[in-house]
GROMACS .gro file of C-alpha atoms in nm:
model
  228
    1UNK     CA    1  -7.478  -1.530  -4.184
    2UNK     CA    2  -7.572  -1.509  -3.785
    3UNK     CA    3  -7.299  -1.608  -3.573
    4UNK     CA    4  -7.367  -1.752  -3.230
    5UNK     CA    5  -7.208  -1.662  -2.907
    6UNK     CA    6  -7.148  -1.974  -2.729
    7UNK     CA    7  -7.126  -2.006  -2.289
    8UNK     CA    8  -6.908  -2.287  -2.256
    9UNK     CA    9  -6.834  -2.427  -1.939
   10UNK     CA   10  -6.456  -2.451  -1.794
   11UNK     CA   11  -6.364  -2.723  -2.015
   12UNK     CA   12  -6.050  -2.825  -2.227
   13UNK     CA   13  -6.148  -3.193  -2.355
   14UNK     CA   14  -6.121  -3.215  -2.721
   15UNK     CA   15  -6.444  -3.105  -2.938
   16UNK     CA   16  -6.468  -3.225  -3.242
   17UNK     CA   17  -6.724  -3.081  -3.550
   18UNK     CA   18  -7.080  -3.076  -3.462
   19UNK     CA   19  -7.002  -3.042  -3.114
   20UNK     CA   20  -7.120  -2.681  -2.968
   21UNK     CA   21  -6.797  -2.609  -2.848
   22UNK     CA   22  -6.568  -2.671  -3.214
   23UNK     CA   23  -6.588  -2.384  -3.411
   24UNK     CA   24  -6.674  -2.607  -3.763
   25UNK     CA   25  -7.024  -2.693  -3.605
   26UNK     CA   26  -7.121  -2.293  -3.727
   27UNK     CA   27  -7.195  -2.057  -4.037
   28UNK     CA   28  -6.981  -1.841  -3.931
   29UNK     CA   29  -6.686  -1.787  -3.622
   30UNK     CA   30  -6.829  -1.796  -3.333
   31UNK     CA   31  -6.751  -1.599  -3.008
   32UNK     CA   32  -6.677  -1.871  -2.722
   33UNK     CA   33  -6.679  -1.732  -2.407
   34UNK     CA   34  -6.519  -1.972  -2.121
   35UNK     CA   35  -6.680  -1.945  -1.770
   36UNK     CA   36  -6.432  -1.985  -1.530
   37UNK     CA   37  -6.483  -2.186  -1.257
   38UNK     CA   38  -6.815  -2.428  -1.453
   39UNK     CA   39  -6.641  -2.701  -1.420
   40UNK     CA   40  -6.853  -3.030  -1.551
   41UNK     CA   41  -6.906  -3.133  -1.146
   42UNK     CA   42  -7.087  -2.780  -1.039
   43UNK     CA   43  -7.333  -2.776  -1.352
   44UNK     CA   44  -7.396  -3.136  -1.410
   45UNK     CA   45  -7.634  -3.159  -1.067
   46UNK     CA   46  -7.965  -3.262  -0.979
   47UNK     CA   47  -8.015  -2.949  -0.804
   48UNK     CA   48  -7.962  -2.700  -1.091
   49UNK     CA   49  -8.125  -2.407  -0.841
   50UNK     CA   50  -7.816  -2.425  -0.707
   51UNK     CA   51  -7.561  -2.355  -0.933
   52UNK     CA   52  -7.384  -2.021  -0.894
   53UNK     CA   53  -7.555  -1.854  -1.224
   54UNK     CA   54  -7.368  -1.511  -1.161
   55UNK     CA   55  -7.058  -1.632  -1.394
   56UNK     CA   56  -7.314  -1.664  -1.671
   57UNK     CA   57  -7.492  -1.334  -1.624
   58UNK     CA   58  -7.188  -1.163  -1.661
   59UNK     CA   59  -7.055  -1.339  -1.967
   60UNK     CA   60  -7.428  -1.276  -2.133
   61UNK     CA   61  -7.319  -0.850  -2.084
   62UNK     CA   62  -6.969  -0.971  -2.355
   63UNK     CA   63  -7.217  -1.171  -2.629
   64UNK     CA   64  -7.182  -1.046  -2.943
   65UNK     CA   65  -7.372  -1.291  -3.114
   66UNK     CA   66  -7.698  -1.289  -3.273
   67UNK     CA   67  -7.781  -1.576  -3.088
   68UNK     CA   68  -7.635  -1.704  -2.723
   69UNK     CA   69  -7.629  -2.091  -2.626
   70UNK     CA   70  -7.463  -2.302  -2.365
   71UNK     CA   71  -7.252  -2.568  -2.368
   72UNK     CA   72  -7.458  -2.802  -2.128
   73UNK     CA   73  -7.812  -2.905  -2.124
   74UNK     CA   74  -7.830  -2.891  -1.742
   75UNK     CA   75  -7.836  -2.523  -1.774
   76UNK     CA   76  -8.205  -2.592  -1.945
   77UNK     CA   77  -8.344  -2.488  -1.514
   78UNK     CA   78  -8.225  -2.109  -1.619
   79UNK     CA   79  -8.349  -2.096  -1.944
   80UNK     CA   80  -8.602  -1.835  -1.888
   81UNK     CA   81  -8.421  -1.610  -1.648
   82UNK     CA   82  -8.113  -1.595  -1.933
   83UNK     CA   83  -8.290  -1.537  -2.184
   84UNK     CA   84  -8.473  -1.225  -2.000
   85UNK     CA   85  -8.048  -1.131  -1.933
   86UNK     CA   86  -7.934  -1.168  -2.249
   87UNK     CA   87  -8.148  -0.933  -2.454
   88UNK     CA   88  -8.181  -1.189  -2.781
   89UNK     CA   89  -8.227  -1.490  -2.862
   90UNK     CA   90  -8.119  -1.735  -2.574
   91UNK     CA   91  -8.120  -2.134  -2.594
   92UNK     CA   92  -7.991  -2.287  -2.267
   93UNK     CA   93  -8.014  -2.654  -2.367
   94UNK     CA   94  -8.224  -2.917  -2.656
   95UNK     CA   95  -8.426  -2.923  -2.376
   96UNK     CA   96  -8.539  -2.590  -2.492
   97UNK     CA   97  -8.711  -2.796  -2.779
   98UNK     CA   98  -8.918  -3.028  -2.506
   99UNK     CA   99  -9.226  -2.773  -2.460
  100UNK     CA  100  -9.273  -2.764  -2.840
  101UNK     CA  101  -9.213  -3.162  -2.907
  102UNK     CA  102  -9.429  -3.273  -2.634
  103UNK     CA  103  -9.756  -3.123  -2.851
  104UNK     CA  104  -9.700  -3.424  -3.086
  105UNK     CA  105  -9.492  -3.674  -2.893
  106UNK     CA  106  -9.600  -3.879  -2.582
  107UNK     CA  107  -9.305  -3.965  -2.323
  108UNK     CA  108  -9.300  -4.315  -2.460
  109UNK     CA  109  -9.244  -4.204  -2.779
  110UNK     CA  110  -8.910  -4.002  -2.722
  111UNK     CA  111  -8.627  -4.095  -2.559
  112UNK     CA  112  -8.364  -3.851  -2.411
  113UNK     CA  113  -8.014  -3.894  -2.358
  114UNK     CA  114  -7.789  -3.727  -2.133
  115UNK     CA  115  -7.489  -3.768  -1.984
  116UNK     CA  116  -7.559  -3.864  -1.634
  117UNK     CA  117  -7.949  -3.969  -1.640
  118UNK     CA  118  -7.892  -4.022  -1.255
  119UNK     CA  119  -7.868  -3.604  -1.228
  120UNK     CA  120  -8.112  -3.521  -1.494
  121UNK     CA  121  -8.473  -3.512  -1.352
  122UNK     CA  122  -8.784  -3.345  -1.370
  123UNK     CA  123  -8.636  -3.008  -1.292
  124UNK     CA  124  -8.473  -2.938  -1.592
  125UNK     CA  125  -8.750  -3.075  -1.818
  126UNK     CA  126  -8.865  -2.745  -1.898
  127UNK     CA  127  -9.253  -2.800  -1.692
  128UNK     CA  128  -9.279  -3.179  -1.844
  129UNK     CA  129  -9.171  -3.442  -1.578
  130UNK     CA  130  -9.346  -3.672  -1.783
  131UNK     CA  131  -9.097  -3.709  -1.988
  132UNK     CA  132  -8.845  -3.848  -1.698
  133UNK     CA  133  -8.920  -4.169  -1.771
  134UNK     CA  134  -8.795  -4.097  -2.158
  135UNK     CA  135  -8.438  -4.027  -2.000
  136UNK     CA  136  -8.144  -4.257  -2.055
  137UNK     CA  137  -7.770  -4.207  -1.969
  138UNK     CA  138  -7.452  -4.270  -2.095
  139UNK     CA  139  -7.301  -4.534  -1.861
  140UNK     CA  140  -7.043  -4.494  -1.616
  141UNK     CA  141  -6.836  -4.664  -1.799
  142UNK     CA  142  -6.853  -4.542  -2.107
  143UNK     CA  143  -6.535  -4.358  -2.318
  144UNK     CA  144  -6.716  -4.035  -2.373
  145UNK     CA  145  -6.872  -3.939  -2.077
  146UNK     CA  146  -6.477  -4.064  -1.913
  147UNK     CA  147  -6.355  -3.790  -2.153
  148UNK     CA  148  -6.600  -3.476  -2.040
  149UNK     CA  149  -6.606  -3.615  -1.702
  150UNK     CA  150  -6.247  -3.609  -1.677
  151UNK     CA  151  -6.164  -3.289  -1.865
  152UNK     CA  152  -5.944  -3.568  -2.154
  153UNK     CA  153  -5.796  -3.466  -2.501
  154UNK     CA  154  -5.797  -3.795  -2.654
  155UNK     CA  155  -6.126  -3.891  -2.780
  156UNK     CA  156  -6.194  -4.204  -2.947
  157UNK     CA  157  -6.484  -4.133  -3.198
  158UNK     CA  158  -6.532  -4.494  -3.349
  159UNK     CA  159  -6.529  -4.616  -2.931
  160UNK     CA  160  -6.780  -4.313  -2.834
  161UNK     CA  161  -6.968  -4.353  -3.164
  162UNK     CA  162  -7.045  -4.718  -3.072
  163UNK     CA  163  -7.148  -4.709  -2.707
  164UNK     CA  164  -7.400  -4.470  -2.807
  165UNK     CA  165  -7.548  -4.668  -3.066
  166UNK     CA  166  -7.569  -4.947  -2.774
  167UNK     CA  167  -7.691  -4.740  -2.519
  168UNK     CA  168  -7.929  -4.593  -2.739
  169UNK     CA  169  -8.055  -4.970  -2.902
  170UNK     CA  170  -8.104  -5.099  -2.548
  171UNK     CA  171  -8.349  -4.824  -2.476
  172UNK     CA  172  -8.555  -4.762  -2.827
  173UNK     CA  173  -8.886  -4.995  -2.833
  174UNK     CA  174  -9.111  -5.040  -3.128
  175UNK     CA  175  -9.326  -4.713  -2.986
  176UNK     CA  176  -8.966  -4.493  -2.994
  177UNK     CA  177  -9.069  -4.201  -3.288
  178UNK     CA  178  -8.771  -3.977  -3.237
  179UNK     CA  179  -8.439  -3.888  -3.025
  180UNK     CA  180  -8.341  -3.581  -2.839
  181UNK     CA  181  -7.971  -3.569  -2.747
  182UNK     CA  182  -7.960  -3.364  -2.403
  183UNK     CA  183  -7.579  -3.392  -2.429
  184UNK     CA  184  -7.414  -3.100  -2.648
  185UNK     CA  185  -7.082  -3.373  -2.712
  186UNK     CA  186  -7.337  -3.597  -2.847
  187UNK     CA  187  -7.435  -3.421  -3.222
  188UNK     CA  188  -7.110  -3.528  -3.379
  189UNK     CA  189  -7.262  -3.888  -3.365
  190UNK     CA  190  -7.624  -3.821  -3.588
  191UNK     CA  191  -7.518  -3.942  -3.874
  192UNK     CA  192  -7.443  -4.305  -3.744
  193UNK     CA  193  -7.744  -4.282  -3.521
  194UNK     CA  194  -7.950  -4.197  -3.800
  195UNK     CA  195  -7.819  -4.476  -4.023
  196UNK     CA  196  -7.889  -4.765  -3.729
  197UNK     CA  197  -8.210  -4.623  -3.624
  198UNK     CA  198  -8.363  -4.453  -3.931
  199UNK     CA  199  -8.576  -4.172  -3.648
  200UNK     CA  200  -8.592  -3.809  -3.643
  201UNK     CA  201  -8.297  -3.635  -3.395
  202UNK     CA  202  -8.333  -3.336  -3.193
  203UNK     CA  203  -8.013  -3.161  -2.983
  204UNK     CA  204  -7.918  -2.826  -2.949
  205UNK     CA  205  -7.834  -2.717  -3.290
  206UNK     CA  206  -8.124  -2.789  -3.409
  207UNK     CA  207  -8.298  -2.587  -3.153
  208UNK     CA  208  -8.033  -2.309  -3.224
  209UNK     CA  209  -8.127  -2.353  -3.619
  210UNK     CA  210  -8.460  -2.322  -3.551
  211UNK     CA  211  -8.449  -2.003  -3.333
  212UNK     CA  212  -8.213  -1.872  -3.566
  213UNK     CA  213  -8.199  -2.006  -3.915
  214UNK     CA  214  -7.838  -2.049  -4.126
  215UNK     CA  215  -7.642  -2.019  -3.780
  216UNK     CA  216  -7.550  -2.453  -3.801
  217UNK     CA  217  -7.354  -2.570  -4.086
  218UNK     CA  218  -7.568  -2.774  -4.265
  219UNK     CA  219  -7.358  -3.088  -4.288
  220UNK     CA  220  -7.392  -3.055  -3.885
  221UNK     CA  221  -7.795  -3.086  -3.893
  222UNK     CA  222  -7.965  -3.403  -3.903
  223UNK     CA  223  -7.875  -3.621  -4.216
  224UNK     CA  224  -8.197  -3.696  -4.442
  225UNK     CA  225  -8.386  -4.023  -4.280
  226UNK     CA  226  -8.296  -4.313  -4.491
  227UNK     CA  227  -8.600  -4.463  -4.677
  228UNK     CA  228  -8.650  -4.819  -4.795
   0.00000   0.00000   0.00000
């Protein structure tokens, strides 16, 4: 099986399976390398130009995967320029996915959600700021984005699992067709979006399956769409 070589930012908060950071969410073992100094503040920005991309370079000369990903989806801005770096196949973000969904999906009919939709703009959407207006965010608030934003081992799954489902309810309308999760923390949670919205889900392991098949564990890949 392919194993994936994941950049993950400077992070310690718990990850549980399905999330690109555990090591259960893969085929196989995969290599994590840390980037010191990527703290959640200095890559979650709405001026992704800015962050210092060096860190990354370097780590992308120590993949040994057969396929490199991120940990964030506001890394989606350097998506091109890593990929030329890293020599195989690169996915910076789900984002990655946006180009290839918008052939078929109109920005009413997808919504996005991200961590902090007040930072994600058109920048990152991969040459479709159309789609800003599909972008909703987890709420201030809320006990996940707490735990990321403040680096946090506990992790509540029922409490994160919940607030999703209501963030993502108050945004889906009857024109809503599917769901791309921005967020990399947020895959663990398909199954019970699946079950209370019954819509196709895009994130970044699908992207990652796609680029390279029988890399995700399949439990971790969208459930089958309940019918009926």
């Amino acid at each position: 099986m392919p194993r994936v070589t994941v950049l993950q930012l400077d992070t310690n908060f718990r990850r549980i399976a399905g999330d690109i950071g555990c090591p259960e969410t893969f085929t196989e073992p995969p290599q994590i390398l840390k980037i010191s100094g990527a703290a959640v503040a200095n890559i979650v920005t709405d001026k992704p130009q800015a962050i210092d991309i060096a860190p990354f370079r370097t780590a992308l000369a120590k993949a040994t995967g057969d396929i490199v990903t991120t940990s964030c989806g506001f890394l989606s801005f350097w998506q091109d320029s890593l990929a030329k770096a890293a020599h195989k196949p690169f996915v910076a973000s789900a984002l990655s996915a946006l180009p290839q969904l918008a052939q078929h999906l109109t920005p009413e009919e997808l919504l996005i959600i991200t961590f902090d939709a007040e930072k994600l703009n058109a920048t990152h959407l991969q040459g479709h700021p159309e789609f800003t207006p599909s972008i909703h965010g987890l709420p201030e608030h809320a006990h996940l984005r707490a735990v990321i934003g403040n680096d946090l081992q506990t992790l509540d799954q029922t409490q994160a699992a919940a607030e999703l489902i209501t963030l993502i309810g108050s945004a889906i309308h009857a024109k809503t067709r599917a769901i791309l999760l921005e967020c990399t923390n947020l895959p663990p949670y398909k199954p019970a979006i699946t079950k209370a919205f019954n819509l196709p889900i895009y994130d970044i392991l699908t992207t990652i399956e796609i680029t390279c098949p029988n890399t995700i564990a399949p439990k971790h890949l969208p459930p089958p769409i309940p019918r009926g």
